[in-house]
mmCIF file of C-alpha atoms in Angstrom:
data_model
loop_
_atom_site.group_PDB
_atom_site.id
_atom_site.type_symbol
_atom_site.label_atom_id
_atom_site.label_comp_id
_atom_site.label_asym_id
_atom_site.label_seq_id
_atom_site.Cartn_x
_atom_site.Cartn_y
_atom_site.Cartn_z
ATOM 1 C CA UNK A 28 20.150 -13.424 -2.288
ATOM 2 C CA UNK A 29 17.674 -14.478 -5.007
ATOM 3 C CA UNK A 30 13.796 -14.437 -4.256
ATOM 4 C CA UNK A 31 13.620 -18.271 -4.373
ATOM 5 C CA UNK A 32 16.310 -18.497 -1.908
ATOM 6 C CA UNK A 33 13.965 -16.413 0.897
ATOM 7 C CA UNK A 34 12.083 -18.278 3.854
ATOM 8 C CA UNK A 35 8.869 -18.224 2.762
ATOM 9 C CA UNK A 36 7.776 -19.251 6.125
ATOM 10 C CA UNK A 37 4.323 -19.406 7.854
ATOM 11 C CA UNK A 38 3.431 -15.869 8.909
ATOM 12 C CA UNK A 39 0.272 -14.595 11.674
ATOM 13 C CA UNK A 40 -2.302 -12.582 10.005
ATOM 14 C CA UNK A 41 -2.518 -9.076 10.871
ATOM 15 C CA UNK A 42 -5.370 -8.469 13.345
ATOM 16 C CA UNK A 43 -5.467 -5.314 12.596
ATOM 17 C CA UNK A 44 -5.461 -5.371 8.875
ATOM 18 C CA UNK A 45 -9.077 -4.145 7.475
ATOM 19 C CA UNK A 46 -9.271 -6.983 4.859
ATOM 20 C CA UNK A 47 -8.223 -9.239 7.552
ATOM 21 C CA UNK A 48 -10.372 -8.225 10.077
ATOM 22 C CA UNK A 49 -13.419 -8.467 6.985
ATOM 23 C CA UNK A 50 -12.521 -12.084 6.060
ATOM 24 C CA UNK A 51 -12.921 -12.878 9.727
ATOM 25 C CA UNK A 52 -16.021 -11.185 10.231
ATOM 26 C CA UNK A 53 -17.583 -13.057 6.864
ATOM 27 C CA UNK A 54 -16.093 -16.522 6.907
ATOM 28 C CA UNK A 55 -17.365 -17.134 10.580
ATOM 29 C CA UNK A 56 -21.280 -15.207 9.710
ATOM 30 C CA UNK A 57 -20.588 -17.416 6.818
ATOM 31 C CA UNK A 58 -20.023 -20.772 9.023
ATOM 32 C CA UNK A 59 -22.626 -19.848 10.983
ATOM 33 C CA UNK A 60 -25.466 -19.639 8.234
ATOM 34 C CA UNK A 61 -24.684 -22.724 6.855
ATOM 35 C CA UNK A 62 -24.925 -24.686 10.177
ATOM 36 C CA UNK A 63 -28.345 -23.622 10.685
ATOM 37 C CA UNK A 64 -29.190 -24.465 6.790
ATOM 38 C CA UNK A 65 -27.745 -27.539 7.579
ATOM 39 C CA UNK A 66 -29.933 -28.412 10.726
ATOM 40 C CA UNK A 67 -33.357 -26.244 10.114
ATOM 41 C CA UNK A 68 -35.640 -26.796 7.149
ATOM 42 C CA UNK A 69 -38.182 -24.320 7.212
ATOM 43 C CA UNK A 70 -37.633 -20.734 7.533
ATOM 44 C CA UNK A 71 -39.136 -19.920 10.860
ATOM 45 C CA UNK A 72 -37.271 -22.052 12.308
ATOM 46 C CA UNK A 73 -34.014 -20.948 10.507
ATOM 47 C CA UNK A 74 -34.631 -17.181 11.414
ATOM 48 C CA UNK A 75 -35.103 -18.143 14.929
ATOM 49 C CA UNK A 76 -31.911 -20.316 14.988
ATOM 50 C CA UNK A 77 -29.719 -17.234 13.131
ATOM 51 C CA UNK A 78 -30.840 -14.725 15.855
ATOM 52 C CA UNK A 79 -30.226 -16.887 18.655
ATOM 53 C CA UNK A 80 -26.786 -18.599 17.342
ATOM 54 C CA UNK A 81 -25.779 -14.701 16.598
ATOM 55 C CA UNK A 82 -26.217 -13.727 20.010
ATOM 56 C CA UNK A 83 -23.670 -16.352 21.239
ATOM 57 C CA UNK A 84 -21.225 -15.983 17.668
ATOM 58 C CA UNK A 85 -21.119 -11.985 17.370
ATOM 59 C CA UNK A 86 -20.005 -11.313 21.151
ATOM 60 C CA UNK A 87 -17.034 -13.887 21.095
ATOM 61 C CA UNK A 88 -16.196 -12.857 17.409
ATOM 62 C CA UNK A 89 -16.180 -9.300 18.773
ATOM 63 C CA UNK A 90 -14.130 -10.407 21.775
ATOM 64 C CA UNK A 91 -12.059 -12.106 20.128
ATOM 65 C CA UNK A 92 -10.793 -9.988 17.495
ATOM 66 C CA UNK A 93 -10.793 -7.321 19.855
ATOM 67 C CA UNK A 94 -7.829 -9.298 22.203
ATOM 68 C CA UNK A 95 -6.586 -10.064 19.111
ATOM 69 C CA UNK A 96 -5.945 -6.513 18.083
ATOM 70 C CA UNK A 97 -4.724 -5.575 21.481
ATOM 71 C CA UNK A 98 -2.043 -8.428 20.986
ATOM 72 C CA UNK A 99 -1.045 -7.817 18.077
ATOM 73 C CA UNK A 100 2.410 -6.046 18.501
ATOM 74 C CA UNK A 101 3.366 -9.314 20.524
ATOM 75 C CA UNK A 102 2.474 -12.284 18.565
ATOM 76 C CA UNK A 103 4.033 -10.348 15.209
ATOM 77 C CA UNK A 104 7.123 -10.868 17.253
ATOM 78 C CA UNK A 105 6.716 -14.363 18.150
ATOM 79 C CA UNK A 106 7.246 -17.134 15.875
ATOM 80 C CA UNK A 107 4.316 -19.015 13.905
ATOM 81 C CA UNK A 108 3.445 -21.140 15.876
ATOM 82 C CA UNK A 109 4.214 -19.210 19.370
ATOM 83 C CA UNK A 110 1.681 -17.464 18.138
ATOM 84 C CA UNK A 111 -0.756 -19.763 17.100
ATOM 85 C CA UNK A 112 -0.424 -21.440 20.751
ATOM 86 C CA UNK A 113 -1.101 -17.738 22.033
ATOM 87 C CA UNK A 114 -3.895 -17.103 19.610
ATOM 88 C CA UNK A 115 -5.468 -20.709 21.000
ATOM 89 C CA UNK A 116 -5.057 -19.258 24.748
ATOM 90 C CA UNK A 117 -6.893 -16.225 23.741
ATOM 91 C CA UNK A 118 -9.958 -18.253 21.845
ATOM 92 C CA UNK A 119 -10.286 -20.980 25.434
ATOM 93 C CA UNK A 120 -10.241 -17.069 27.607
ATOM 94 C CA UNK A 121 -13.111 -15.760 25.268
ATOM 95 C CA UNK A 122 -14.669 -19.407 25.524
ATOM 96 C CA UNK A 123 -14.588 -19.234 29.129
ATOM 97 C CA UNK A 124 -16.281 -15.732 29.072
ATOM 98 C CA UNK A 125 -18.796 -16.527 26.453
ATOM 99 C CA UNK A 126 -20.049 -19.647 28.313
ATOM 100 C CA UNK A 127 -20.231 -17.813 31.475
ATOM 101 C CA UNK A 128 -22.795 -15.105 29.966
ATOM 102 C CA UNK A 129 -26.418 -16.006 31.978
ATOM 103 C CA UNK A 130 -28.294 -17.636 29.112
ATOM 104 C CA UNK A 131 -25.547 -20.444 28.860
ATOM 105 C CA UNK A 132 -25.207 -23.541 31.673
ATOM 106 C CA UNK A 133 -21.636 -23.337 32.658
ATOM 107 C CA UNK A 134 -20.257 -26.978 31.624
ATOM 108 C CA UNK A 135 -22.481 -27.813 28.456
ATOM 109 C CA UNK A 136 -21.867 -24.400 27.158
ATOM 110 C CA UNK A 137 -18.429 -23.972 27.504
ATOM 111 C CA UNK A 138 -17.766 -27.472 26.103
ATOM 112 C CA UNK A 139 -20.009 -25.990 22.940
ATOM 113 C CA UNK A 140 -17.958 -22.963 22.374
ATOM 114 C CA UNK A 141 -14.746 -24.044 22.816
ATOM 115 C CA UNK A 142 -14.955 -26.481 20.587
ATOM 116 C CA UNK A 143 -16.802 -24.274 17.781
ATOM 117 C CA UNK A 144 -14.617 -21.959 18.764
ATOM 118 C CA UNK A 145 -11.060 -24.134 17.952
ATOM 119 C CA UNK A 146 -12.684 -25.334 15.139
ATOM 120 C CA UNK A 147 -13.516 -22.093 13.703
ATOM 121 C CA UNK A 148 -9.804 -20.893 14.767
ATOM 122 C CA UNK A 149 -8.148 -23.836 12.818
ATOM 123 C CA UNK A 150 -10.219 -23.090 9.709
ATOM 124 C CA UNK A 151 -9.258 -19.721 9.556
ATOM 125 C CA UNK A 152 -5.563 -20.034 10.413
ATOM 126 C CA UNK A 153 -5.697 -22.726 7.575
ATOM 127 C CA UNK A 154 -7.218 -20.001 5.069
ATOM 128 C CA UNK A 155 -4.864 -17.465 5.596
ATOM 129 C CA UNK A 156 -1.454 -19.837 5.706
ATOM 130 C CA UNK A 157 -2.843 -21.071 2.220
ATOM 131 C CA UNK A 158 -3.712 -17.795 1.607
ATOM 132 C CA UNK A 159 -0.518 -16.306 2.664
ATOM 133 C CA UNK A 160 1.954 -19.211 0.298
ATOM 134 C CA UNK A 161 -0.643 -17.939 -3.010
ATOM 135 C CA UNK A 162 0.728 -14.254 -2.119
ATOM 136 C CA UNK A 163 4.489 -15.318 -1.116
ATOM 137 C CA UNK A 164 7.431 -13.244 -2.091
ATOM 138 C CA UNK A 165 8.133 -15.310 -5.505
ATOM 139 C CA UNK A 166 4.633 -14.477 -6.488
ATOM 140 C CA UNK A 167 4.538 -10.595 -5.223
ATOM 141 C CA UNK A 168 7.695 -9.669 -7.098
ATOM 142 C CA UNK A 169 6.549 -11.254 -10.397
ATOM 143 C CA UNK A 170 3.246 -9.172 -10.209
ATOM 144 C CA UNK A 171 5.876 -5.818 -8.841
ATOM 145 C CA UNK A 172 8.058 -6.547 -11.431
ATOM 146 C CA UNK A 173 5.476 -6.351 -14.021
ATOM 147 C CA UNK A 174 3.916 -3.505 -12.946
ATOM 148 C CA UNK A 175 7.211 -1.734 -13.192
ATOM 149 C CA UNK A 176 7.786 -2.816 -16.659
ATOM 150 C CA UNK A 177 5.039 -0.932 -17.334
ATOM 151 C CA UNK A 178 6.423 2.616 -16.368
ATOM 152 C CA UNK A 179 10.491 1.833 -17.221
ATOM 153 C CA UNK A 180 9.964 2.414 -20.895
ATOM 154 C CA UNK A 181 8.422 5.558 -21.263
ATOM 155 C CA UNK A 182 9.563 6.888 -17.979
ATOM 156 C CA UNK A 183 13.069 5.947 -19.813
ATOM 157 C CA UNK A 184 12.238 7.238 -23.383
ATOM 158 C CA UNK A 185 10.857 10.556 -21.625
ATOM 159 C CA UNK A 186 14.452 11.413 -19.965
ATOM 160 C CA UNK A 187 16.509 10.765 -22.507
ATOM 161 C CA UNK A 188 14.291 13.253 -24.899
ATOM 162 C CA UNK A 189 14.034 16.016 -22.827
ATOM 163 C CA UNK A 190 18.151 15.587 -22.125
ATOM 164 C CA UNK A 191 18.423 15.323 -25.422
ATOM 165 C CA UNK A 192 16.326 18.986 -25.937
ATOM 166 C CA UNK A 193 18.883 20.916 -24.159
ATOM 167 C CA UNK A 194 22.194 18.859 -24.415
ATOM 168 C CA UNK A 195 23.700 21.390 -26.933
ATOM 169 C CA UNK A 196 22.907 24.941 -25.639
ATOM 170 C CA UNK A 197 23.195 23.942 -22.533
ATOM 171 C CA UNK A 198 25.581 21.141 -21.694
ATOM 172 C CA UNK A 199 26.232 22.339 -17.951
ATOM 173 C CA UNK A 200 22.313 21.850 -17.219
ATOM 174 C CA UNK A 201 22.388 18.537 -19.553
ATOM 175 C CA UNK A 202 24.365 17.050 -17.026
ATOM 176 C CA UNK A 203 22.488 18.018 -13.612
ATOM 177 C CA UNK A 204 19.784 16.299 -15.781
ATOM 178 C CA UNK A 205 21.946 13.081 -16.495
ATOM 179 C CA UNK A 206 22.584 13.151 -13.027
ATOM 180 C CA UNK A 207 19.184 13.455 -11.530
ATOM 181 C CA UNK A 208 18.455 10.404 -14.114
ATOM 182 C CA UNK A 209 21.091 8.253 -12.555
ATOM 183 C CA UNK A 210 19.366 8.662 -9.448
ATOM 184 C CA UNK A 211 15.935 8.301 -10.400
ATOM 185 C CA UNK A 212 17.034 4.597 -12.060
ATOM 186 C CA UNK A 213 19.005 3.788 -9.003
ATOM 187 C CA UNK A 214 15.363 3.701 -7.589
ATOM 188 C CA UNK A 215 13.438 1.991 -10.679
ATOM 189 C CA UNK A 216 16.211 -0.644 -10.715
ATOM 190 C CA UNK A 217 16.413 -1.192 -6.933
ATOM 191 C CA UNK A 218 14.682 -4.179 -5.031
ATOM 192 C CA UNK A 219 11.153 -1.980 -4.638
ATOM 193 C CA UNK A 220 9.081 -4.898 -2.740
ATOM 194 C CA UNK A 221 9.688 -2.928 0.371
ATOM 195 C CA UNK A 222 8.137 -0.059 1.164
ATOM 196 C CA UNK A 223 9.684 3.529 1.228
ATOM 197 C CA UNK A 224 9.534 6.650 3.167
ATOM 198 C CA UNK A 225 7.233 9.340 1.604
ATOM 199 C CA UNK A 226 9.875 11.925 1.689
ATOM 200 C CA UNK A 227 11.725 9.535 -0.527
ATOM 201 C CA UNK A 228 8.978 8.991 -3.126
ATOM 202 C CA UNK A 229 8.084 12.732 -3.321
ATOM 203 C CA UNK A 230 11.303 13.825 -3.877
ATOM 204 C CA UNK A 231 11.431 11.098 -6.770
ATOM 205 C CA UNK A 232 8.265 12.582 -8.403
ATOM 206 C CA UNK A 233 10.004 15.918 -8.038
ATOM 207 C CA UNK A 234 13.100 15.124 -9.677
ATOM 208 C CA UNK A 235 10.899 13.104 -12.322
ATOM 209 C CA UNK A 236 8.691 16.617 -12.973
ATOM 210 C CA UNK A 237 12.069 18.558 -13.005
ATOM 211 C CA UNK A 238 13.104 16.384 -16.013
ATOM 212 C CA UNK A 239 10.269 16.562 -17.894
ATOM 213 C CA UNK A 240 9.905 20.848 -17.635
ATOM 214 C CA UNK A 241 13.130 20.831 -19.627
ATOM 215 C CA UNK A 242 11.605 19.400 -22.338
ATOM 216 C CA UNK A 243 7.892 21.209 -21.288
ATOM 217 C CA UNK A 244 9.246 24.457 -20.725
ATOM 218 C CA UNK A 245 6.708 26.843 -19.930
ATOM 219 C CA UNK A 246 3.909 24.214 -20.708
ATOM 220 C CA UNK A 247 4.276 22.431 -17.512
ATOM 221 C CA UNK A 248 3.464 24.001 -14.400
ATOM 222 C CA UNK A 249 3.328 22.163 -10.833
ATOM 223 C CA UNK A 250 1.444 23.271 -8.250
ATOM 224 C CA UNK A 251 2.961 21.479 -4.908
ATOM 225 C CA UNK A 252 0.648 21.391 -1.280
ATOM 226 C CA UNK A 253 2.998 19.266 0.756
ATOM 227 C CA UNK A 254 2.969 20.939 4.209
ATOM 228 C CA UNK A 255 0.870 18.954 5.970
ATOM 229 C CA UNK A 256 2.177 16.120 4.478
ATOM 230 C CA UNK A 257 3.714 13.059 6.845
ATOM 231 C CA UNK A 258 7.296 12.519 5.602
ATOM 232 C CA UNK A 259 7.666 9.326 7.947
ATOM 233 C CA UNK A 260 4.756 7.805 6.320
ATOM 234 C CA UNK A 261 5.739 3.965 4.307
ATOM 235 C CA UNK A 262 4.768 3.982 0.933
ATOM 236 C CA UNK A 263 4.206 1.424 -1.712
ATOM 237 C CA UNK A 264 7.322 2.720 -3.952
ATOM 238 C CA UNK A 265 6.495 4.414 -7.522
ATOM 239 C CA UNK A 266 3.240 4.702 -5.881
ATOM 240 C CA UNK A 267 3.132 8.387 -7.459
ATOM 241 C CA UNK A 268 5.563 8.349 -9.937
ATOM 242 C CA UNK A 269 3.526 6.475 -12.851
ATOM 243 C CA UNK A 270 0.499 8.653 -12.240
ATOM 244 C CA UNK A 271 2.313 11.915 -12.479
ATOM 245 C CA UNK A 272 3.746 10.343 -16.083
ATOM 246 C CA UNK A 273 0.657 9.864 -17.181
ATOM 247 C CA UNK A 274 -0.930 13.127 -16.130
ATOM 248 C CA UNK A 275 1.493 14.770 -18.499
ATOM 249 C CA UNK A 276 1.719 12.137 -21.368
ATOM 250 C CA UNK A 277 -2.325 12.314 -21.513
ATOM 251 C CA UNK A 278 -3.604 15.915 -20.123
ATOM 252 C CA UNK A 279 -0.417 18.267 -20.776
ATOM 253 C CA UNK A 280 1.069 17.278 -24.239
ATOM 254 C CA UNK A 281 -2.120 17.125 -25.462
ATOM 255 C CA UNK A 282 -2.607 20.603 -25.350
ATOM 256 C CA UNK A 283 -1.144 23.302 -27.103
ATOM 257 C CA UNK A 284 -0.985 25.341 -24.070
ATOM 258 C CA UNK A 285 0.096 22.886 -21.378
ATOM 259 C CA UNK A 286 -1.530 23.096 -17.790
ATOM 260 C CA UNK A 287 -1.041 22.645 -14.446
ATOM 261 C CA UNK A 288 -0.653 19.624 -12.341
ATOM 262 C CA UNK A 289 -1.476 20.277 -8.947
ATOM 263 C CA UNK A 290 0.044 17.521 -5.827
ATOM 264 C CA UNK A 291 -2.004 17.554 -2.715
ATOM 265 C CA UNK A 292 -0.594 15.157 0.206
ATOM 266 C CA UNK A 293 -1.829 15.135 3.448
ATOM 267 C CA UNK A 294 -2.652 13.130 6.550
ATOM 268 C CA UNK A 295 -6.016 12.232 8.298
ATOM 269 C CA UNK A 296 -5.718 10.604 11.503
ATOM 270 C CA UNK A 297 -4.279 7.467 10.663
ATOM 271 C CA UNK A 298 -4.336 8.085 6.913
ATOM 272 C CA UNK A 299 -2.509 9.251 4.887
ATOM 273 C CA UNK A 300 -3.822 10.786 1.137
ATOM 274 C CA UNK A 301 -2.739 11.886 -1.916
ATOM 275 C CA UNK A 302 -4.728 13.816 -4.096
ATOM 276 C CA UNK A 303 -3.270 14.364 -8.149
ATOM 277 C CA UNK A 304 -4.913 16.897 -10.420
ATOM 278 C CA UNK A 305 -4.605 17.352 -14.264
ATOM 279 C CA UNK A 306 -6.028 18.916 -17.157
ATOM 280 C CA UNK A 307 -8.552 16.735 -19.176
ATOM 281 C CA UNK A 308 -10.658 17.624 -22.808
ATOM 282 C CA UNK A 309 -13.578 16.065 -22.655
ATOM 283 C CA UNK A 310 -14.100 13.560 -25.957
ATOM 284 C CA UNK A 311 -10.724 12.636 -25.856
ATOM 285 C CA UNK A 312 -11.265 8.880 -25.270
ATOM 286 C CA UNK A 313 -7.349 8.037 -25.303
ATOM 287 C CA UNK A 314 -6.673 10.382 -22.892
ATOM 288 C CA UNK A 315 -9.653 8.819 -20.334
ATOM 289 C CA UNK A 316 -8.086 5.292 -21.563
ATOM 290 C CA UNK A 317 -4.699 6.151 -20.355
ATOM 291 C CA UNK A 318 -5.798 7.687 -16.883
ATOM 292 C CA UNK A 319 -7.484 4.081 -16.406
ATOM 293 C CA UNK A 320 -4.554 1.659 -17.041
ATOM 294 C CA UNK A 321 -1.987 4.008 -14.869
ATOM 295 C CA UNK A 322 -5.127 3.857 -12.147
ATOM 296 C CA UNK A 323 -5.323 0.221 -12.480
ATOM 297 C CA UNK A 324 -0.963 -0.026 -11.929
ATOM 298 C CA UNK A 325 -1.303 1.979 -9.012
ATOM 299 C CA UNK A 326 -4.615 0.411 -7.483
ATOM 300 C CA UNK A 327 -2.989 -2.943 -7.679
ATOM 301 C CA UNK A 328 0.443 -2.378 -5.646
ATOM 302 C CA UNK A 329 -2.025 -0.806 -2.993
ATOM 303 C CA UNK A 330 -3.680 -4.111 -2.999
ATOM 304 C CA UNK A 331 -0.532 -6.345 -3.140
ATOM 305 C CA UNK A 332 0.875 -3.977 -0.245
ATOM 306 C CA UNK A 333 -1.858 -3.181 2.019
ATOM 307 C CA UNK A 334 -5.092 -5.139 1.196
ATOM 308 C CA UNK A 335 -8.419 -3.245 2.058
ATOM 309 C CA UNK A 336 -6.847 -0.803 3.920
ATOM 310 C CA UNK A 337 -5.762 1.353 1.111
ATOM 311 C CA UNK A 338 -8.119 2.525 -1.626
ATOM 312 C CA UNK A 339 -8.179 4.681 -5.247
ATOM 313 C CA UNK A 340 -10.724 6.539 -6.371
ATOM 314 C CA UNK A 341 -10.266 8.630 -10.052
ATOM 315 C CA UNK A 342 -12.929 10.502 -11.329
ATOM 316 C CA UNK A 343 -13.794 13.688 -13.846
ATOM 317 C CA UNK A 344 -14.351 16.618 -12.309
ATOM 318 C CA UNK A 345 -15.649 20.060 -13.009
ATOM 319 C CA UNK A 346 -15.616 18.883 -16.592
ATOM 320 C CA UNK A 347 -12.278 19.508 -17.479
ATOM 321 C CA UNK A 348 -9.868 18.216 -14.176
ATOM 322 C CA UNK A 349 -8.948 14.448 -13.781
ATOM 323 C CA UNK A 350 -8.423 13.670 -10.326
ATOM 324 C CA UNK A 351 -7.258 10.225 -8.698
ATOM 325 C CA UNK A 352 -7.509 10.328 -4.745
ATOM 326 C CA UNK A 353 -5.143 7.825 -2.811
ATOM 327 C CA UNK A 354 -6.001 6.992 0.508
ATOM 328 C CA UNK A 355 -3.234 4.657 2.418
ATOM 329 C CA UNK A 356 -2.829 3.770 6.185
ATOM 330 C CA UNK A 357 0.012 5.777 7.802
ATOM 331 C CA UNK A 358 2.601 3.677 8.976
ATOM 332 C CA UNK A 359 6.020 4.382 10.180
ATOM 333 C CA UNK A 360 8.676 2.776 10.047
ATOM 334 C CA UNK A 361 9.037 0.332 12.653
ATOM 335 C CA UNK A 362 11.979 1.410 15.332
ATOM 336 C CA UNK A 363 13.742 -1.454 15.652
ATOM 337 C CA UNK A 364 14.269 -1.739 11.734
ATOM 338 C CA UNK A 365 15.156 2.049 12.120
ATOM 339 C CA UNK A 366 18.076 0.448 14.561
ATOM 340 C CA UNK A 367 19.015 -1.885 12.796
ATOM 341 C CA UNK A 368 19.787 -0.087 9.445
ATOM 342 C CA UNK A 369 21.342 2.845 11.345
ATOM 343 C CA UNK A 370 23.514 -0.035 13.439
ATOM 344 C CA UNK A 371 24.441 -1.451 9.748
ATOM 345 C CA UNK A 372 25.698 2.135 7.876
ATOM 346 C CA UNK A 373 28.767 2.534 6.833
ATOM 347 C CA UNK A 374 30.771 5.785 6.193
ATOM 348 C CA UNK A 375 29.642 5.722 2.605
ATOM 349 C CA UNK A 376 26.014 5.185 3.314
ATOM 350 C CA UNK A 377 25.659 7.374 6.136
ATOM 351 C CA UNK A 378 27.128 9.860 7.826
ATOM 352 C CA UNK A 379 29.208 10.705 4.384
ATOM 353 C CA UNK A 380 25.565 10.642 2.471
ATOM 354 C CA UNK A 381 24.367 12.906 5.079
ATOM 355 C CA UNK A 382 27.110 15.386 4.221
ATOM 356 C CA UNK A 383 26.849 15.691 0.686
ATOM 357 C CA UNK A 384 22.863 15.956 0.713
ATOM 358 C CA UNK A 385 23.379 19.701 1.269
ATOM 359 C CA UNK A 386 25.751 20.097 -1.613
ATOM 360 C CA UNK A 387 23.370 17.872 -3.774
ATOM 361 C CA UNK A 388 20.387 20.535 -2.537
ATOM 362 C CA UNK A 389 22.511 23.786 -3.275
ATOM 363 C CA UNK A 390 22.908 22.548 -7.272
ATOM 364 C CA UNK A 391 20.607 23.906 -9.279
ATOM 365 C CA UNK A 392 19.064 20.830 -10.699
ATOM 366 C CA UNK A 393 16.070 20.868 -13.411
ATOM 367 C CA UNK A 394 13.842 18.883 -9.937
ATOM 368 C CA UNK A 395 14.093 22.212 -8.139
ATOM 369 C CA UNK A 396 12.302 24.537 -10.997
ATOM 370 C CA UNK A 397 8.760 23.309 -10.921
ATOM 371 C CA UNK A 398 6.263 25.970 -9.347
ATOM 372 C CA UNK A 399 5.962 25.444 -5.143
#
């Protein structure tokens, strides 16, 4: 089924999304400011307004988004507009509790906030539905599908040389490599607007690395920290791939000597990071240019996939190390998709995949002969 022929259908904003939880914060301070620039002319009288609508706006925004966050799990269940009627319950219960605070009178006040409060509600439900159709599925996989466009070519022109490098003196390792290519474009080509288990996407960058120290030889050494890392963990896919290229394309083949490329993957409480070293000579401006459009891929699939929440940082250090630090929410895979995948395998995708994974493991492909 085509991407045209999906349901793009109303969805609930995540409550407990970081950029959504931001937008919420700033479009209702933002509401609030105008109102009082709207009814106050001089600027006593405006300060005086803003601290005394706060005190009545920042407790039921807290409140709010706090029950909000707490429900959650239940109203990503429900459909659209289940959950807006549950998301309307929830702002007339933190009405009710707002107007009962002692500075309010009961009736006046609760008529007040409940009706700033609905309006506010609407407004923002309105922002991110609109929101929500600008980023739909049609639009995501165009801006995927370009990013991967970007890696395909040289990720593809890569292979094929280092194959290519060892192909007659070695035709029996030649075709572990072939193989291990097959299986690295089964991924590239795949539907990747998903995301994909961590495991998954390291082993990719392993099997990548693999192929490129045949043609590297000696040159390319990996240095891999992966034992605190969270396999379960969903990834953006290729999320690592494209930055590994580039650390060799820009700080190993550079040098006559080669280097070392160190992988550093670990998890902090509800994070999970990624931390990529490389070689870099300082004046080499194409090098630094390189490094900035891979960071820019990369940085923009975190976006697409996880708003705020995820974040990129890529800097020089000790004067001759690029780094590029990847910090991502850690989320698992939710169990009933778990169920429902393991209800829909057949003997070919599972339990017979499961068996030959050892077999595939005992070969001694190039992916297996980087450095640990």
């Amino acid at each position: 089924m085509s991407v045209k022929d999906r349901d793009i259908s109303p969805l609930m904003p995540d409550w407990r999304n970081l950029g959504i939880v931001l937008r919420t914060v700033l479009g209702v301070n933002l509401g609030m400011l105008l109102a009082v620039l709207a009814r106050h002319d001089s600027a006593r009288e405006r300060a005086l307004a803003v601290v005394e609508l706060a005190g009545s706006v920042e407790p039921f925004l807290i409140l709010e988004l706090t029950l909000l966050w707490l429900c959650r799990p239940w109203l990503a269940r429900l459909p659209y507009w289940r959950g807006v009627v549950m998301v309307t319950a929830i702002t007339v219960v933190c009405a009710v509790i707002i107007a009962g605070l002692p500075h309010f009178m009961l009736w006046p006040g609760i008529v007040s906030v409940l009706f700033w409060g609905l309006l506010t509600q609407a407004l923002l439900l309105y922002y991110f539905h609109m929101r929500n159709r600008m980023l739909s599925p049609v639009v995501i996989e165009a801006k995927l599908q370009a990013l991967q466009a970007r890696i395909r070519p040289h990720f593809l022109f890569n292979s094929l040389n280092a194959v290519m490098s060892i192909v007659r003196h070695d035709p029996q390792q030649a075709e572990a490599a072939l193989q291990d290519m097959a299986d690295l474009f089964r991924v590239l080509m795949r539907d990747n607007r998903d995301l994909t288990l961590l495991a998954d996407e390291v082993e990719l960058c392993r099997q990548y690395l693999g192929l490129e120290k045949l043609r590297l030889g000696s040159r390319l050494e990996v240095d891999w920290n992966v034992k605190s890392m969270p396999a379960d963990a969903m990834v953006p896919p290729l999320v690592l791939q494209p930055l590994l290229e580039n650390a060799i394309h820009h700080g190993v083949e550079t040098s006559s000597v080669g280097g070392t490329i160190s992988v550093n993957i670990f998890s902090v409480r509800d994070e999970v990071h990624a931390i990529l070293r490389n070689p870099y000579r300082l004046g080499n401006d194409r090098h630094h240019r390189g490094n900035r459009i891979a960071v820019a891929n990369v940085r923009a699939r975190l976006a697409l996939h996880f708003d705020a929440e995820a974040g990129m940082s890529a800097k020089v250090i000790n004067g001759g190390t690029y780094e590029v630090h990847i910090r991502m929410p850690y989320r698992k895979k939710p169990p009933s998709d778990a169920a429902r995948q393991a209800s829909r395998a057949t003997p070919e995708t599972g339990n017979d995949k499961e068996q030959k994974a050892p077999q595939r493991a005992d070969k001694k492909t190039p992916s297996h002969r980087s450095r640990e």
